[in-house]
């Protein structure tokens, strides 16, 4: 009988040993931190993901439980140039190696090409998905060329009037001048 694995409470060691796989297509509202970053959340937005358990050789030569994670999505973000909607394609393909404790993680993390995480009996794959989605978002989303031209202006209606007043600060004094008696 094969073991059933759940993304919210994943036994990574057993998942890797069984070389099992999980995949899903989740609605974006299941990821509240990602939802906050979107231009306009829609009901049709979905995040497709696939996780595969495997055993990989770590940089120290030991065989470790590992997870291969793939995520695909197209998320509507706010263009920081025109403030319009921008669809950002997200394509994540990452490997994670699991170690028994923080000390082992610290020792392997700098030298390893794979991300190193601490093994937990009830690993939350869903939380890892959300973290990876957030890190994959562009820091400053913007169109290559905005669909509408953007007028860049830092003045309001009273701006020109204020400049005019500043140009003639002594205009009122001209009425006090005596006419030349010449």
PDB file of C-alpha atoms in Angstrom:
ATOM      1  CA  UNK A   1       0.000   0.000   0.000  1.00  0.00           C
ATOM      2  CA  UNK A   2       1.438   3.400  -0.945  1.00  0.00           C
ATOM      3  CA  UNK A   3       1.526   6.199   1.594  1.00  0.00           C
ATOM      4  CA  UNK A   4      -0.581   9.294   0.976  1.00  0.00           C
ATOM      5  CA  UNK A   5       1.289  12.565   1.377  1.00  0.00           C
ATOM      6  CA  UNK A   6      -0.230  15.970   2.168  1.00  0.00           C
ATOM      7  CA  UNK A   7       1.322  19.297   1.217  1.00  0.00           C
ATOM      8  CA  UNK A   8       0.444  20.972   4.526  1.00  0.00           C
ATOM      9  CA  UNK A   9       1.998  18.223   6.693  1.00  0.00           C
ATOM     10  CA  UNK A  10       4.671  16.555   4.614  1.00  0.00           C
ATOM     11  CA  UNK A  11       7.029  13.935   6.021  1.00  0.00           C
ATOM     12  CA  UNK A  12       9.929  14.920   3.753  1.00  0.00           C
ATOM     13  CA  UNK A  13      12.146  11.963   4.701  1.00  0.00           C
ATOM     14  CA  UNK A  14       9.444   9.422   3.790  1.00  0.00           C
ATOM     15  CA  UNK A  15       8.462  11.477   0.724  1.00  0.00           C
ATOM     16  CA  UNK A  16      12.064  11.442  -0.536  1.00  0.00           C
ATOM     17  CA  UNK A  17      12.619   7.782   0.273  1.00  0.00           C
ATOM     18  CA  UNK A  18       9.453   6.819  -1.617  1.00  0.00           C
ATOM     19  CA  UNK A  19      10.441   9.154  -4.475  1.00  0.00           C
ATOM     20  CA  UNK A  20       6.842  10.292  -4.351  1.00  0.00           C
ATOM     21  CA  UNK A  21       5.300  13.231  -6.103  1.00  0.00           C
ATOM     22  CA  UNK A  22       2.622  15.793  -5.377  1.00  0.00           C
ATOM     23  CA  UNK A  23       1.141  18.361  -7.668  1.00  0.00           C
ATOM     24  CA  UNK A  24      -1.654  20.834  -7.531  1.00  0.00           C
ATOM     25  CA  UNK A  25      -3.319  23.865  -8.962  1.00  0.00           C
ATOM     26  CA  UNK A  26      -4.205  26.231  -6.132  1.00  0.00           C
ATOM     27  CA  UNK A  27      -6.265  29.387  -6.212  1.00  0.00           C
ATOM     28  CA  UNK A  28      -4.149  32.427  -5.425  1.00  0.00           C
ATOM     29  CA  UNK A  29      -6.364  33.408  -2.487  1.00  0.00           C
ATOM     30  CA  UNK A  30      -4.868  30.455  -0.615  1.00  0.00           C
ATOM     31  CA  UNK A  31      -1.624  32.455  -0.472  1.00  0.00           C
ATOM     32  CA  UNK A  32      -2.520  35.623   1.497  1.00  0.00           C
ATOM     33  CA  UNK A  33       0.946  37.233   1.345  1.00  0.00           C
ATOM     34  CA  UNK A  34       1.064  36.807  -2.440  1.00  0.00           C
ATOM     35  CA  UNK A  35      -2.490  38.134  -2.696  1.00  0.00           C
ATOM     36  CA  UNK A  36      -1.372  41.416  -1.103  1.00  0.00           C
ATOM     37  CA  UNK A  37       1.137  41.973  -3.915  1.00  0.00           C
ATOM     38  CA  UNK A  38      -1.371  41.637  -6.765  1.00  0.00           C
ATOM     39  CA  UNK A  39      -2.781  44.515  -8.803  1.00  0.00           C
ATOM     40  CA  UNK A  40      -6.326  43.174  -8.792  1.00  0.00           C
ATOM     41  CA  UNK A  41      -7.008  39.663  -7.504  1.00  0.00           C
ATOM     42  CA  UNK A  42      -9.291  37.637  -9.762  1.00  0.00           C
ATOM     43  CA  UNK A  43     -11.128  34.377  -9.233  1.00  0.00           C
ATOM     44  CA  UNK A  44      -9.481  32.755 -12.274  1.00  0.00           C
ATOM     45  CA  UNK A  45      -5.925  33.109 -10.951  1.00  0.00           C
ATOM     46  CA  UNK A  46      -4.269  29.799 -10.188  1.00  0.00           C
ATOM     47  CA  UNK A  47      -0.803  28.659  -9.239  1.00  0.00           C
ATOM     48  CA  UNK A  48       0.369  25.356 -10.687  1.00  0.00           C
ATOM     49  CA  UNK A  49       3.000  23.448  -8.747  1.00  0.00           C
ATOM     50  CA  UNK A  50       4.759  20.090  -8.642  1.00  0.00           C
ATOM     51  CA  UNK A  51       6.959  18.606  -5.916  1.00  0.00           C
ATOM     52  CA  UNK A  52       9.026  15.455  -6.259  1.00  0.00           C
ATOM     53  CA  UNK A  53      10.830  13.668  -3.440  1.00  0.00           C
ATOM     54  CA  UNK A  54      14.322  12.378  -4.114  1.00  0.00           C
ATOM     55  CA  UNK A  55      17.588  11.652  -2.402  1.00  0.00           C
ATOM     56  CA  UNK A  56      20.523  13.837  -3.459  1.00  0.00           C
ATOM     57  CA  UNK A  57      24.176  13.926  -2.637  1.00  0.00           C
ATOM     58  CA  UNK A  58      25.002  16.966  -0.579  1.00  0.00           C
ATOM     59  CA  UNK A  59      28.280  18.825  -0.973  1.00  0.00           C
ATOM     60  CA  UNK A  60      29.696  16.786   1.928  1.00  0.00           C
ATOM     61  CA  UNK A  61      29.066  13.565  -0.028  1.00  0.00           C
ATOM     62  CA  UNK A  62      26.216  12.288   2.143  1.00  0.00           C
ATOM     63  CA  UNK A  63      22.887  11.185   0.687  1.00  0.00           C
ATOM     64  CA  UNK A  64      20.143  13.503   1.959  1.00  0.00           C
ATOM     65  CA  UNK A  65      16.355  13.713   1.583  1.00  0.00           C
ATOM     66  CA  UNK A  66      15.581  16.313  -1.061  1.00  0.00           C
ATOM     67  CA  UNK A  67      12.685  18.037  -2.725  1.00  0.00           C
ATOM     68  CA  UNK A  68      12.471  19.226  -6.320  1.00  0.00           C
ATOM     69  CA  UNK A  69       9.922  22.052  -6.538  1.00  0.00           C
ATOM     70  CA  UNK A  70       8.481  23.516  -9.732  1.00  0.00           C
ATOM     71  CA  UNK A  71       5.960  26.359  -9.786  1.00  0.00           C
ATOM     72  CA  UNK A  72       4.311  28.151 -12.708  1.00  0.00           C
ATOM     73  CA  UNK A  73       1.990  31.132 -12.528  1.00  0.00           C
ATOM     74  CA  UNK A  74       1.122  34.382 -14.279  1.00  0.00           C
ATOM     75  CA  UNK A  75       0.374  37.030 -11.680  1.00  0.00           C
ATOM     76  CA  UNK A  76      -1.099  40.507 -12.247  1.00  0.00           C
ATOM     77  CA  UNK A  77       1.153  43.074 -10.580  1.00  0.00           C
ATOM     78  CA  UNK A  78       1.090  46.877 -10.568  1.00  0.00           C
ATOM     79  CA  UNK A  79       3.511  48.517 -12.993  1.00  0.00           C
ATOM     80  CA  UNK A  80       5.501  51.045 -10.970  1.00  0.00           C
ATOM     81  CA  UNK A  81       5.844  53.352 -13.969  1.00  0.00           C
ATOM     82  CA  UNK A  82       2.253  53.690 -15.228  1.00  0.00           C
ATOM     83  CA  UNK A  83       0.372  52.057 -12.296  1.00  0.00           C
ATOM     84  CA  UNK A  84      -1.454  49.809 -14.759  1.00  0.00           C
ATOM     85  CA  UNK A  85      -1.720  46.047 -14.652  1.00  0.00           C
ATOM     86  CA  UNK A  86       1.299  44.001 -15.638  1.00  0.00           C
ATOM     87  CA  UNK A  87       1.260  40.208 -15.983  1.00  0.00           C
ATOM     88  CA  UNK A  88       4.419  38.742 -14.491  1.00  0.00           C
ATOM     89  CA  UNK A  89       5.266  35.165 -15.495  1.00  0.00           C
ATOM     90  CA  UNK A  90       6.588  33.151 -12.560  1.00  0.00           C
ATOM     91  CA  UNK A  91       8.637  30.037 -13.290  1.00  0.00           C
ATOM     92  CA  UNK A  92      10.381  28.416 -10.335  1.00  0.00           C
ATOM     93  CA  UNK A  93      12.542  25.293 -10.543  1.00  0.00           C
ATOM     94  CA  UNK A  94      14.415  24.704  -7.277  1.00  0.00           C
ATOM     95  CA  UNK A  95      16.028  21.872  -5.332  1.00  0.00           C
ATOM     96  CA  UNK A  96      16.051  21.709  -1.549  1.00  0.00           C
ATOM     97  CA  UNK A  97      18.191  19.400   0.578  1.00  0.00           C
ATOM     98  CA  UNK A  98      17.059  18.587   4.108  1.00  0.00           C
ATOM     99  CA  UNK A  99      19.409  18.136   7.058  1.00  0.00           C
ATOM    100  CA  UNK A 100      18.695  17.144  10.670  1.00  0.00           C
ATOM    101  CA  UNK A 101      19.519  20.438  12.434  1.00  0.00           C
ATOM    102  CA  UNK A 102      20.452  24.118  12.101  1.00  0.00           C
ATOM    103  CA  UNK A 103      24.173  23.468  12.587  1.00  0.00           C
ATOM    104  CA  UNK A 104      24.261  21.055   9.646  1.00  0.00           C
ATOM    105  CA  UNK A 105      22.230  23.518   7.562  1.00  0.00           C
ATOM    106  CA  UNK A 106      24.656  26.347   8.323  1.00  0.00           C
ATOM    107  CA  UNK A 107      27.639  24.140   7.471  1.00  0.00           C
ATOM    108  CA  UNK A 108      26.243  23.066   4.083  1.00  0.00           C
ATOM    109  CA  UNK A 109      24.312  26.149   2.987  1.00  0.00           C
ATOM    110  CA  UNK A 110      27.177  28.357   1.797  1.00  0.00           C
ATOM    111  CA  UNK A 111      28.892  25.637  -0.226  1.00  0.00           C
ATOM    112  CA  UNK A 112      25.788  23.972  -1.685  1.00  0.00           C
ATOM    113  CA  UNK A 113      24.106  24.898  -4.958  1.00  0.00           C
ATOM    114  CA  UNK A 114      20.825  23.635  -3.514  1.00  0.00           C
ATOM    115  CA  UNK A 115      18.951  25.383  -0.732  1.00  0.00           C
ATOM    116  CA  UNK A 116      19.420  23.656   2.602  1.00  0.00           C
ATOM    117  CA  UNK A 117      16.497  23.373   5.034  1.00  0.00           C
ATOM    118  CA  UNK A 118      16.075  21.700   8.397  1.00  0.00           C
ATOM    119  CA  UNK A 119      14.125  18.446   8.331  1.00  0.00           C
ATOM    120  CA  UNK A 120      10.796  18.663  10.172  1.00  0.00           C
ATOM    121  CA  UNK A 121       8.305  15.811  10.633  1.00  0.00           C
ATOM    122  CA  UNK A 122       5.382  18.015   9.521  1.00  0.00           C
ATOM    123  CA  UNK A 123       6.934  20.202   6.827  1.00  0.00           C
ATOM    124  CA  UNK A 124       4.529  22.775   5.345  1.00  0.00           C
ATOM    125  CA  UNK A 125       5.107  22.617   1.588  1.00  0.00           C
ATOM    126  CA  UNK A 126       2.367  25.205   1.078  1.00  0.00           C
ATOM    127  CA  UNK A 127       4.338  27.760   3.144  1.00  0.00           C
ATOM    128  CA  UNK A 128       7.481  27.006   1.116  1.00  0.00           C
ATOM    129  CA  UNK A 129       5.502  27.567  -2.098  1.00  0.00           C
ATOM    130  CA  UNK A 130       4.326  30.944  -0.838  1.00  0.00           C
ATOM    131  CA  UNK A 131       7.845  31.961   0.212  1.00  0.00           C
ATOM    132  CA  UNK A 132       9.249  30.986  -3.180  1.00  0.00           C
ATOM    133  CA  UNK A 133       6.485  32.868  -5.009  1.00  0.00           C
ATOM    134  CA  UNK A 134       7.219  36.029  -3.028  1.00  0.00           C
ATOM    135  CA  UNK A 135      10.944  35.774  -3.730  1.00  0.00           C
ATOM    136  CA  UNK A 136      10.291  35.238  -7.447  1.00  0.00           C
ATOM    137  CA  UNK A 137       8.246  38.438  -7.806  1.00  0.00           C
ATOM    138  CA  UNK A 138      10.116  41.306  -9.451  1.00  0.00           C
ATOM    139  CA  UNK A 139      11.294  43.953  -6.975  1.00  0.00           C
ATOM    140  CA  UNK A 140      10.041  46.786  -9.171  1.00  0.00           C
ATOM    141  CA  UNK A 141       7.496  45.449 -11.650  1.00  0.00           C
ATOM    142  CA  UNK A 142       7.187  47.532 -14.804  1.00  0.00           C
ATOM    143  CA  UNK A 143       6.307  47.130 -18.455  1.00  0.00           C
ATOM    144  CA  UNK A 144       9.079  47.129 -21.041  1.00  0.00           C
ATOM    145  CA  UNK A 145       7.026  49.837 -22.730  1.00  0.00           C
ATOM    146  CA  UNK A 146       3.907  51.012 -20.922  1.00  0.00           C
ATOM    147  CA  UNK A 147       0.704  50.659 -22.999  1.00  0.00           C
ATOM    148  CA  UNK A 148      -0.212  54.294 -22.340  1.00  0.00           C
ATOM    149  CA  UNK A 149       2.226  57.175 -22.306  1.00  0.00           C
ATOM    150  CA  UNK A 150       2.887  58.391 -18.818  1.00  0.00           C
ATOM    151  CA  UNK A 151       2.925  62.104 -18.113  1.00  0.00           C
ATOM    152  CA  UNK A 152       5.497  62.740 -15.454  1.00  0.00           C
ATOM    153  CA  UNK A 153       4.630  65.895 -13.578  1.00  0.00           C
ATOM    154  CA  UNK A 154       5.336  67.117 -10.086  1.00  0.00           C
ATOM    155  CA  UNK A 155       3.183  70.222 -10.123  1.00  0.00           C
ATOM    156  CA  UNK A 156      -0.397  71.041  -9.363  1.00  0.00           C
ATOM    157  CA  UNK A 157      -2.682  73.888 -10.452  1.00  0.00           C
ATOM    158  CA  UNK A 158      -1.251  76.342  -7.903  1.00  0.00           C
ATOM    159  CA  UNK A 159       2.359  75.611  -8.843  1.00  0.00           C
ATOM    160  CA  UNK A 160       2.586  78.167 -11.700  1.00  0.00           C
ATOM    161  CA  UNK A 161       0.898  80.856  -9.593  1.00  0.00           C
ATOM    162  CA  UNK A 162       3.437  80.365  -6.811  1.00  0.00           C
ATOM    163  CA  UNK A 163       6.316  80.782  -9.268  1.00  0.00           C
ATOM    164  CA  UNK A 164       4.748  83.995 -10.633  1.00  0.00           C
ATOM    165  CA  UNK A 165       4.480  85.433  -7.118  1.00  0.00           C
ATOM    166  CA  UNK A 166       8.070  84.586  -6.380  1.00  0.00           C
ATOM    167  CA  UNK A 167       9.372  86.309  -9.505  1.00  0.00           C
ATOM    168  CA  UNK A 168       8.043  89.765  -8.485  1.00  0.00           C
ATOM    169  CA  UNK A 169       8.434  90.043  -4.737  1.00  0.00           C
ATOM    170  CA  UNK A 170       8.834  93.873  -4.781  1.00  0.00           C
ATOM    171  CA  UNK A 171       6.152  94.664  -7.383  1.00  0.00           C
ATOM    172  CA  UNK A 172       3.991  96.391  -4.745  1.00  0.00           C
ATOM    173  CA  UNK A 173       6.853  98.796  -3.954  1.00  0.00           C
ATOM    174  CA  UNK A 174       6.874 100.195  -7.491  1.00  0.00           C
ATOM    175  CA  UNK A 175       3.740 102.224  -6.695  1.00  0.00           C
ATOM    176  CA  UNK A 176       5.632 104.054  -3.928  1.00  0.00           C
ATOM    177  CA  UNK A 177       8.347 105.299  -6.242  1.00  0.00           C
ATOM    178  CA  UNK A 178       8.376 109.033  -6.959  1.00  0.00           C
ATOM    179  CA  UNK A 179       8.082 109.938 -10.582  1.00  0.00           C
ATOM    180  CA  UNK A 180      11.160 111.579 -12.052  1.00  0.00           C
ATOM    181  CA  UNK A 181      10.823 115.325 -12.243  1.00  0.00           C
ATOM    182  CA  UNK A 182      12.796 115.635 -15.352  1.00  0.00           C
TER     183      UNK A 182
END
